[in-house]
PDB file of C-alpha atoms in Angstrom:
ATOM      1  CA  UNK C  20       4.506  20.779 -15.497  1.00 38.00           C
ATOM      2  CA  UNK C  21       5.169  22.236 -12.294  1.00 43.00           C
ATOM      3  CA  UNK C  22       4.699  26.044 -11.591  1.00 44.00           C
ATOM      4  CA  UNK C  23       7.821  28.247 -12.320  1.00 44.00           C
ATOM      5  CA  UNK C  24       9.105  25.574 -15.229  1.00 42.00           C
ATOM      6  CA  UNK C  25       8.657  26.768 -18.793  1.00 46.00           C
ATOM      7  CA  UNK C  26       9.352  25.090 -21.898  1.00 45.00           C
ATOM      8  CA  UNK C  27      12.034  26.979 -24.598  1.00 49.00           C
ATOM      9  CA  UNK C  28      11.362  23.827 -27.103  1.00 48.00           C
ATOM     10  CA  UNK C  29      11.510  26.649 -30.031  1.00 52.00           C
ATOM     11  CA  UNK C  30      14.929  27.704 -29.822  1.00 53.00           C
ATOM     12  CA  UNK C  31      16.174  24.168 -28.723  1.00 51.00           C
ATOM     13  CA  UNK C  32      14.944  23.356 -31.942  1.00 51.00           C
ATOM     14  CA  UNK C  33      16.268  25.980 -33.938  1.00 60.00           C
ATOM     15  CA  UNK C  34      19.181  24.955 -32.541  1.00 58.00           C
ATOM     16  CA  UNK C  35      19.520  21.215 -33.427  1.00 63.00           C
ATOM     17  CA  UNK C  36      18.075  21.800 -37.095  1.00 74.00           C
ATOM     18  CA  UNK C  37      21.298  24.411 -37.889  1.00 80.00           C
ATOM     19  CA  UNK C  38      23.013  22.908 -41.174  1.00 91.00           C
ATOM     20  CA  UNK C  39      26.084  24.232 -40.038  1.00 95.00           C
ATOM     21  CA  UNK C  40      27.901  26.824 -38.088  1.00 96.00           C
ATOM     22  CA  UNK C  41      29.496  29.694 -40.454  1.00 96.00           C
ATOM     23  CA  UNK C  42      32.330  31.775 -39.061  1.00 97.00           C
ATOM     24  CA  UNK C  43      33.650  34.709 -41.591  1.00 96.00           C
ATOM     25  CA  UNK C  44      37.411  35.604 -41.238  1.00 94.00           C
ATOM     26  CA  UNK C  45      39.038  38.607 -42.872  1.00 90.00           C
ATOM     27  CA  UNK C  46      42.964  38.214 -43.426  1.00 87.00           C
ATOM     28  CA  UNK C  47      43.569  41.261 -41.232  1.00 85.00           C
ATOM     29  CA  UNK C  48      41.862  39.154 -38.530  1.00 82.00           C
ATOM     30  CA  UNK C  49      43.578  36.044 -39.216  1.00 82.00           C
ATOM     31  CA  UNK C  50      46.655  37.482 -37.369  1.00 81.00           C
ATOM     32  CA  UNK C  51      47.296  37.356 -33.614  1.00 83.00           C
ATOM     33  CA  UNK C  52      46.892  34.047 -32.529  1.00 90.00           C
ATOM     34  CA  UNK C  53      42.710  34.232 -33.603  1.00 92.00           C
ATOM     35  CA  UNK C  54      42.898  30.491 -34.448  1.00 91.00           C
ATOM     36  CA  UNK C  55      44.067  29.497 -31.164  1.00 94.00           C
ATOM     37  CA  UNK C  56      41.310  31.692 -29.372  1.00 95.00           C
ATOM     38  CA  UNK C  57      38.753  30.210 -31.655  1.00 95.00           C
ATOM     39  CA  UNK C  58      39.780  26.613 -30.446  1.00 96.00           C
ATOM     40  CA  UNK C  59      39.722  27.622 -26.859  1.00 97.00           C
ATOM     41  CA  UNK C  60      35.935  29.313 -27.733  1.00 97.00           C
ATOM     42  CA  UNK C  61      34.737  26.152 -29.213  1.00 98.00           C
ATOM     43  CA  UNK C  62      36.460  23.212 -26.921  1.00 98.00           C
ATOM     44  CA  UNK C  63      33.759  23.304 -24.257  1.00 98.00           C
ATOM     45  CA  UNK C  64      31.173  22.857 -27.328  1.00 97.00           C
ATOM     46  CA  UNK C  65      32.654  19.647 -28.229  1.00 97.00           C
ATOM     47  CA  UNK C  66      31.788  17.443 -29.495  1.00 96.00           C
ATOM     48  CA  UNK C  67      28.654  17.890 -31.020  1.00 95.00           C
ATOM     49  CA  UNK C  68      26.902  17.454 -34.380  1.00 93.00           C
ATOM     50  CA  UNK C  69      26.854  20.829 -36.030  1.00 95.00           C
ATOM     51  CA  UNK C  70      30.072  21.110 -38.771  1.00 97.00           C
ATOM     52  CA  UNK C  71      31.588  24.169 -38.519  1.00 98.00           C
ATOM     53  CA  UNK C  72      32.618  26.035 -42.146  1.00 97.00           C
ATOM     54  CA  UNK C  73      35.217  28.801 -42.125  1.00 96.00           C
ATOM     55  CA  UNK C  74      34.631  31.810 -44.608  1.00 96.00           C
ATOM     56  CA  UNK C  75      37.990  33.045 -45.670  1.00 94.00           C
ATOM     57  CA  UNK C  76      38.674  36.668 -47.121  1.00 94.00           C
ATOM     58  CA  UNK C  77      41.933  37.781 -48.146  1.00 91.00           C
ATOM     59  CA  UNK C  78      43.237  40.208 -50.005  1.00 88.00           C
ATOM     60  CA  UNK C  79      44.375  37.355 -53.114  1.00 91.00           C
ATOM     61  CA  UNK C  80      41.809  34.860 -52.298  1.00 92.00           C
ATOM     62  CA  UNK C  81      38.554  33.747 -50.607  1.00 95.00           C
ATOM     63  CA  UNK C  82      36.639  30.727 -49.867  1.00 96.00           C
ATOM     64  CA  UNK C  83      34.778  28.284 -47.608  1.00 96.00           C
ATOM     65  CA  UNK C  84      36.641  25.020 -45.579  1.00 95.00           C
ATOM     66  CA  UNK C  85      34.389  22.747 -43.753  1.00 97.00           C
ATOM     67  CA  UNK C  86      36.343  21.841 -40.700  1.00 97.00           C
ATOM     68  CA  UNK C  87      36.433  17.948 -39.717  1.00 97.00           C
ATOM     69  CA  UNK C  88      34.547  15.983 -37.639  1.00 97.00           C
ATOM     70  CA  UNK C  89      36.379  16.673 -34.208  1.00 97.00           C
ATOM     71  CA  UNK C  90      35.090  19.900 -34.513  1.00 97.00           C
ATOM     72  CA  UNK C  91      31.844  19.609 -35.125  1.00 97.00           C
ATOM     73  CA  UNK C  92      30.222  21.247 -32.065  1.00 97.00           C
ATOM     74  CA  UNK C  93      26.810  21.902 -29.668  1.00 95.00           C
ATOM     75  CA  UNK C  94      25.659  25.274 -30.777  1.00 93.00           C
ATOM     76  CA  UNK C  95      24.301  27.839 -28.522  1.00 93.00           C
ATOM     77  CA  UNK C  96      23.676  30.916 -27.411  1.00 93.00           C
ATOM     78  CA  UNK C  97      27.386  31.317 -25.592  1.00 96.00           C
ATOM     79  CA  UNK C  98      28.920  29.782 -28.148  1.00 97.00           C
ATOM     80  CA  UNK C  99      27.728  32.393 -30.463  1.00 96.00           C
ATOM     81  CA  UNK C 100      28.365  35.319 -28.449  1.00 96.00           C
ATOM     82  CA  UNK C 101      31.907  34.281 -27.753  1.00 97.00           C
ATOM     83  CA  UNK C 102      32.883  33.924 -31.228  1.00 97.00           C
ATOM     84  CA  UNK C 103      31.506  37.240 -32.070  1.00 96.00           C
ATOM     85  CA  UNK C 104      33.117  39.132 -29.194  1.00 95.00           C
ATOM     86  CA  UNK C 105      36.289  37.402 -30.989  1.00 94.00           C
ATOM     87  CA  UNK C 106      35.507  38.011 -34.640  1.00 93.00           C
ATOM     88  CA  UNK C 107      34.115  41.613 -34.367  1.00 89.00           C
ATOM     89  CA  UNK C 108      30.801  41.227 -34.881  1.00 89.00           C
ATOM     90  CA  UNK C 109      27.266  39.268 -34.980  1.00 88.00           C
ATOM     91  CA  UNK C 110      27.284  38.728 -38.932  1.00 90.00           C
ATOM     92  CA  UNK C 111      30.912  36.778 -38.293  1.00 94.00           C
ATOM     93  CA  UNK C 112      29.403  33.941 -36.806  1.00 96.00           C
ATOM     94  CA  UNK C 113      25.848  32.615 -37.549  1.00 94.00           C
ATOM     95  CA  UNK C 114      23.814  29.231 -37.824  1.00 92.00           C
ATOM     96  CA  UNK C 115      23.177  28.866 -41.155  1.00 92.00           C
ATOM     97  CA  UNK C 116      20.152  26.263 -41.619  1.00 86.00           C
TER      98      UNK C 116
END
């Protein structure tokens, strides 16, 4: 290795080995056109090979929908930090391994 280069195999790893990515929605935030920002967060991260599961809450109902294939993405760092700027927080979108 050449002076100056460093190696961040750790976090590439942690990375790659995520089960899935888990985004949490609350109704309120549902509104607005937050599925359309989502898609324009995620399109540069695609395709990959980390699913992506939604975490409803509403005020009637709640649960989790695995999104399809196409949307499986590349996870990182940006990715994350986008989606939390959008969702309101860092526990709204997390790798869950």
């Amino acid at each position: 290795m050449q002076a100056g280069q460093r190696v961040r195999g750790g976090k590439f790893f942690q990375l790659f080995l995520a089960r899935h990515l888990l985004i949490e929605i609350e109704a309120d935030a549902a509104r607005n056109g937050l599925v359309t920002k989502l898609q324009e967060a995620m399109e540069p991260y695609l395709p990959g090979r980390t699913p992506v599961c939604v975490h409803y809450r509403g005020e009637g109902a709640c649960g989790r929908i695995r999104l399809g294939a196409r949307w499986q993405v590349r996870p990182s760092d940006a990715l994350l930090a986008r989606l939390r700027e959008l969702l309101g927080g860092e526990s709204c979108a997390h790798l869950e391994y």
